[in-house]
PDB file of C-alpha atoms in Angstrom:
ATOM      1  CA  MET A   1       0.000   0.000   0.000  1.00 48.00           C
ATOM      2  CA  ARG A   2       2.827   2.375   0.887  1.00 47.00           C
ATOM      3  CA  LYS A   3       4.478   1.704  -2.464  1.00 46.00           C
ATOM      4  CA  PHE A   4       1.227   2.612  -4.214  1.00 38.00           C
ATOM      5  CA  ASN A   5       1.094   5.933  -2.359  1.00 41.00           C
ATOM      6  CA  TYR A   6       4.647   6.771  -3.434  1.00 41.00           C
ATOM      7  CA  LEU A   7       3.847   5.906  -7.030  1.00 39.00           C
ATOM      8  CA  PHE A   8       0.694   8.034  -6.900  1.00 40.00           C
ATOM      9  CA  VAL A   9       2.600  11.026  -5.490  1.00 42.00           C
ATOM     10  CA  ALA A  10       5.321  10.579  -8.125  1.00 41.00           C
ATOM     11  CA  LEU A  11       2.701  10.505 -10.866  1.00 39.00           C
ATOM     12  CA  LEU A  12       1.086  13.690  -9.560  1.00 43.00           C
ATOM     13  CA  LEU A  13       4.456  15.446  -9.416  1.00 46.00           C
ATOM     14  CA  LEU A  14       5.212  14.327 -12.965  1.00 42.00           C
ATOM     15  CA  LEU A  15       1.874  15.629 -14.213  1.00 46.00           C
ATOM     16  CA  ALA A  16       2.286  18.925 -12.358  1.00 46.00           C
ATOM     17  CA  GLY A  17       5.777  19.293 -13.810  1.00 43.00           C
ATOM     18  CA  ASN A  18       4.493  18.649 -17.330  1.00 41.00           C
ATOM     19  CA  ALA A  19       1.727  21.222 -16.859  1.00 44.00           C
ATOM     20  CA  ALA A  20       4.243  23.799 -15.657  1.00 43.00           C
ATOM     21  CA  VAL A  21       6.516  23.104 -18.627  1.00 41.00           C
ATOM     22  CA  ALA A  22       3.588  23.381 -21.036  1.00 47.00           C
ATOM     23  CA  GLN A  23       2.558  26.726 -19.562  1.00 48.00           C
ATOM     24  CA  GLU A  24       6.128  28.033 -19.727  1.00 56.00           C
ATOM     25  CA  GLU A  25       6.014  27.366 -23.466  1.00 87.00           C
ATOM     26  CA  ILE A  26       3.154  29.831 -23.887  1.00 93.00           C
ATOM     27  CA  SER A  27       4.708  32.919 -25.406  1.00 94.00           C
ATOM     28  CA  ASP A  28       3.609  36.523 -25.020  1.00 95.00           C
ATOM     29  CA  GLU A  29       2.653  36.419 -28.703  1.00 94.00           C
ATOM     30  CA  ASP A  30       0.364  33.425 -28.005  1.00 95.00           C
ATOM     31  CA  LEU A  31      -1.219  35.382 -25.150  1.00 95.00           C
ATOM     32  CA  ARG A  32      -1.650  38.446 -27.378  1.00 95.00           C
ATOM     33  CA  ARG A  33      -3.395  36.369 -30.019  1.00 94.00           C
ATOM     34  CA  TYR A  34      -5.591  34.758 -27.360  1.00 95.00           C
ATOM     35  CA  ALA A  35      -6.477  38.231 -26.056  1.00 95.00           C
ATOM     36  CA  LEU A  36      -7.443  39.304 -29.589  1.00 93.00           C
ATOM     37  CA  MET A  37      -9.689  36.250 -29.848  1.00 93.00           C
ATOM     38  CA  MET A  38     -11.338  37.089 -26.544  1.00 94.00           C
ATOM     39  CA  GLU A  39     -11.938  40.659 -27.745  1.00 93.00           C
ATOM     40  CA  VAL A  40     -13.773  39.288 -30.777  1.00 92.00           C
ATOM     41  CA  VAL A  41     -15.787  36.911 -28.584  1.00 93.00           C
ATOM     42  CA  ASP A  42     -16.679  39.702 -26.142  1.00 93.00           C
ATOM     43  CA  ALA A  43     -17.846  41.905 -29.033  1.00 93.00           C
ATOM     44  CA  MET A  44     -19.997  39.085 -30.366  1.00 94.00           C
ATOM     45  CA  LYS A  45     -21.513  38.480 -26.916  1.00 94.00           C
ATOM     46  CA  ALA A  46     -22.243  42.187 -26.551  1.00 95.00           C
ATOM     47  CA  GLU A  47     -24.025  42.070 -29.902  1.00 95.00           C
ATOM     48  CA  ILE A  48     -26.316  39.317 -28.585  1.00 95.00           C
ATOM     49  CA  SER A  49     -27.153  41.442 -25.560  1.00 94.00           C
ATOM     50  CA  GLY A  50     -27.779  44.506 -27.714  1.00 95.00           C
ATOM     51  CA  LEU A  51     -30.039  42.597 -30.100  1.00 96.00           C
ATOM     52  CA  THR A  52     -31.941  41.062 -27.187  1.00 96.00           C
ATOM     53  CA  ASN A  53     -32.489  44.484 -25.628  1.00 96.00           C
ATOM     54  CA  GLU A  54     -33.626  45.913 -28.956  1.00 96.00           C
ATOM     55  CA  MET A  55     -36.099  43.071 -29.445  1.00 96.00           C
ATOM     56  CA  ILE A  56     -37.472  43.633 -25.938  1.00 96.00           C
ATOM     57  CA  ARG A  57     -37.887  47.373 -26.595  1.00 96.00           C
ATOM     58  CA  ASN A  58     -39.727  46.644 -29.842  1.00 95.00           C
ATOM     59  CA  GLN A  59     -42.051  44.020 -28.373  1.00 94.00           C
ATOM     60  CA  GLU A  60     -45.289  45.524 -27.179  1.00 93.00           C
ATOM     61  CA  GLY A  61     -46.379  44.197 -23.790  1.00 92.00           C
ATOM     62  CA  ILE A  62     -42.937  43.045 -22.648  1.00 93.00           C
ATOM     63  CA  ASP A  63     -40.398  45.091 -20.752  1.00 93.00           C
ATOM     64  CA  GLY A  64     -37.005  44.172 -19.330  1.00 93.00           C
ATOM     65  CA  ARG A  65     -38.463  43.070 -16.003  1.00 95.00           C
ATOM     66  CA  ARG A  66     -41.004  40.761 -17.635  1.00 94.00           C
ATOM     67  CA  TYR A  67     -38.372  39.345 -19.953  1.00 95.00           C
ATOM     68  CA  MET A  68     -36.154  38.495 -16.962  1.00 95.00           C
ATOM     69  CA  GLU A  69     -39.089  36.727 -15.278  1.00 93.00           C
ATOM     70  CA  LEU A  70     -39.836  34.702 -18.408  1.00 94.00           C
ATOM     71  CA  ALA A  71     -36.150  33.950 -19.010  1.00 94.00           C
ATOM     72  CA  LYS A  72     -36.024  32.090 -15.682  1.00 93.00           C
ATOM     73  CA  ALA A  73     -38.111  29.360 -17.317  1.00 92.00           C
ATOM     74  CA  ASN A  74     -35.163  28.562 -19.625  1.00 89.00           C
ATOM     75  CA  GLY A  75     -37.530  27.843 -22.505  1.00 84.00           C
ATOM     76  CA  ASN A  76     -39.476  25.230 -20.524  1.00 89.00           C
ATOM     77  CA  ALA A  77     -43.073  25.438 -21.788  1.00 88.00           C
ATOM     78  CA  ALA A  78     -44.505  23.997 -18.547  1.00 91.00           C
ATOM     79  CA  LYS A  79     -42.688  26.608 -16.452  1.00 92.00           C
ATOM     80  CA  LEU A  80     -43.855  29.389 -18.768  1.00 91.00           C
ATOM     81  CA  GLU A  81     -47.400  28.091 -18.352  1.00 92.00           C
ATOM     82  CA  GLU A  82     -47.011  28.104 -14.546  1.00 92.00           C
ATOM     83  CA  MET A  83     -45.788  31.695 -14.728  1.00 91.00           C
ATOM     84  CA  GLY A  84     -48.963  32.672 -16.554  1.00 93.00           C
ATOM     85  CA  ALA A  85     -47.176  33.541 -19.785  1.00 92.00           C
ATOM     86  CA  LYS A  86     -49.492  34.616 -22.577  1.00 94.00           C
ATOM     87  CA  ASP A  87     -49.216  33.070 -26.034  1.00 94.00           C
ATOM     88  CA  TYR A  88     -47.409  36.097 -27.483  1.00 95.00           C
ATOM     89  CA  GLU A  89     -44.913  35.993 -24.590  1.00 94.00           C
ATOM     90  CA  LYS A  90     -44.215  32.305 -25.212  1.00 93.00           C
ATOM     91  CA  LYS A  91     -43.683  32.950 -28.911  1.00 95.00           C
ATOM     92  CA  PHE A  92     -41.482  35.965 -28.157  1.00 95.00           C
ATOM     93  CA  MET A  93     -39.315  33.862 -25.835  1.00 95.00           C
ATOM     94  CA  GLU A  94     -38.997  31.200 -28.549  1.00 94.00           C
ATOM     95  CA  VAL A  95     -37.836  33.817 -31.057  1.00 95.00           C
ATOM     96  CA  ILE A  96     -35.359  35.385 -28.604  1.00 95.00           C
ATOM     97  CA  THR A  97     -33.976  31.994 -27.570  1.00 94.00           C
ATOM     98  CA  ALA A  98     -33.568  30.912 -31.192  1.00 95.00           C
ATOM     99  CA  MET A  99     -31.686  34.128 -32.018  1.00 96.00           C
ATOM    100  CA  GLN A 100     -29.442  33.802 -28.961  1.00 95.00           C
ATOM    101  CA  ASP A 101     -28.727  30.106 -29.603  1.00 95.00           C
ATOM    102  CA  GLU A 102     -27.879  30.801 -33.255  1.00 96.00           C
ATOM    103  CA  ARG A 103     -25.442  33.538 -32.274  1.00 96.00           C
ATOM    104  CA  LYS A 104     -23.881  31.460 -29.464  1.00 96.00           C
ATOM    105  CA  GLU A 105     -23.310  28.650 -31.961  1.00 96.00           C
ATOM    106  CA  ALA A 106     -21.641  31.161 -34.304  1.00 95.00           C
ATOM    107  CA  ILE A 107     -19.386  32.290 -31.452  1.00 95.00           C
ATOM    108  CA  SER A 108     -18.363  28.676 -30.796  1.00 94.00           C
ATOM    109  CA  GLU A 109     -17.542  28.196 -34.468  1.00 95.00           C
ATOM    110  CA  VAL A 110     -15.521  31.417 -34.571  1.00 92.00           C
ATOM    111  CA  VAL A 111     -13.572  30.412 -31.457  1.00 92.00           C
ATOM    112  CA  GLN A 112     -12.827  27.013 -32.956  1.00 92.00           C
ATOM    113  CA  ILE A 113     -11.619  28.535 -36.235  1.00 93.00           C
ATOM    114  CA  LEU A 114      -9.568  31.247 -34.560  1.00 90.00           C
ATOM    115  CA  ALA A 115      -8.037  28.832 -32.052  1.00 91.00           C
ATOM    116  CA  THR A 116      -6.851  26.525 -34.806  1.00 91.00           C
ATOM    117  CA  LYS A 117      -5.696  29.255 -37.206  1.00 90.00           C
ATOM    118  CA  MET A 118      -4.251  31.941 -34.909  1.00 90.00           C
ATOM    119  CA  LEU A 119      -2.425  29.859 -32.330  1.00 91.00           C
ATOM    120  CA  PRO A 120       0.400  27.351 -32.809  1.00 87.00           C
ATOM    121  CA  ASP A 121      -0.693  23.739 -32.387  1.00 86.00           C
ATOM    122  CA  GLY A 122      -4.240  24.946 -32.874  1.00 74.00           C
ATOM    123  CA  GLY A 123      -6.587  23.903 -30.139  1.00 83.00           C
ATOM    124  CA  LYS A 124      -3.821  22.580 -27.882  1.00 92.00           C
ATOM    125  CA  THR A 125      -2.381  26.043 -27.260  1.00 93.00           C
ATOM    126  CA  TYR A 126      -5.858  27.514 -26.834  1.00 93.00           C
ATOM    127  CA  LYS A 127      -6.737  24.889 -24.239  1.00 93.00           C
ATOM    128  CA  ALA A 128      -3.388  25.326 -22.474  1.00 95.00           C
ATOM    129  CA  ILE A 129      -3.911  29.080 -22.207  1.00 95.00           C
ATOM    130  CA  LYS A 130      -7.528  28.756 -21.115  1.00 94.00           C
ATOM    131  CA  SER A 131      -6.752  26.230 -18.385  1.00 95.00           C
ATOM    132  CA  GLY A 132      -3.548  28.027 -17.415  1.00 95.00           C
ATOM    133  CA  LEU A 133      -5.399  31.282 -16.830  1.00 96.00           C
ATOM    134  CA  ASN A 134      -7.504  29.486 -14.221  1.00 95.00           C
ATOM    135  CA  SER A 135      -4.616  27.802 -12.420  1.00 95.00           C
ATOM    136  CA  ASP A 136      -1.361  29.700 -13.043  1.00 95.00           C
ATOM    137  CA  GLN A 137      -1.190  33.140 -11.425  1.00 96.00           C
ATOM    138  CA  ALA A 138       2.022  34.076 -13.275  1.00 95.00           C
ATOM    139  CA  LEU A 139       0.421  33.287 -16.633  1.00 96.00           C
ATOM    140  CA  LYS A 140      -2.709  35.175 -15.636  1.00 95.00           C
ATOM    141  CA  ALA A 141      -0.600  38.219 -14.670  1.00 95.00           C
ATOM    142  CA  ARG A 142       1.201  38.128 -18.032  1.00 96.00           C
ATOM    143  CA  TYR A 143      -2.134  37.842 -19.847  1.00 94.00           C
ATOM    144  CA  GLU A 144      -3.704  40.719 -17.906  1.00 95.00           C
ATOM    145  CA  LYS A 145      -0.693  42.924 -18.691  1.00 95.00           C
ATOM    146  CA  ILE A 146      -0.990  42.158 -22.412  1.00 94.00           C
ATOM    147  CA  GLU A 147      -4.748  42.652 -22.313  1.00 93.00           C
ATOM    148  CA  ALA A 148      -4.333  46.037 -20.576  1.00 92.00           C
ATOM    149  CA  LYS A 149      -1.818  47.176 -23.230  1.00 90.00           C
ATOM    150  CA  MET A 150      -4.279  46.199 -25.953  1.00 88.00           C
ATOM    151  CA  LYS A 151      -7.105  48.142 -24.316  1.00 83.00           C
ATOM    152  CA  LEU A 152      -4.862  51.201 -23.936  1.00 81.00           C
ATOM    153  CA  GLY A 153      -4.015  50.916 -27.622  1.00 72.00           C
ATOM    154  CA  ASP A 154      -7.724  50.727 -28.486  1.00 67.00           C
ATOM    155  CA  ALA A 155      -8.473  53.790 -26.327  1.00 62.00           C
ATOM    156  CA  GLY A 156      -5.734  55.721 -28.132  1.00 58.00           C
ATOM    157  CA  ASP A 157      -7.350  54.927 -31.490  1.00 56.00           C
ATOM    158  CA  ALA A 158     -10.720  56.362 -30.466  1.00 51.00           C
TER     159      ALA A 158
END
């Protein structure tokens, strides 16, 4: 049993060492490209929010508060029925959800294309950066510095 514990600890150390080496291989240029991708994704997400808000404004009988109530049903027809949703509200929620889902799918496709075309090793580097940002404070600090420089550059262009 003791031998098993030593082997398990050795395996964990080996895996942790490999993860650290992989994250050290992430260059500032990789992080810059990742930050550019995230800017595109954020802009696309903001577009979904803007379109949703516009649709709410243009829908007679529904305001932001009512939309938020109906959105809690997550498209579940039974829950909408329990909430007393009228037929036009149900249809409106279907239309909004379809638009949002279509745009979210487009975002996923864009991320997949950008990750494979903009970063070395395609998806591997993307995944390494994404997971590294959650677990490696040094990598996260480097990323935030690069991201801040990019935002300053954008502000200077305005």
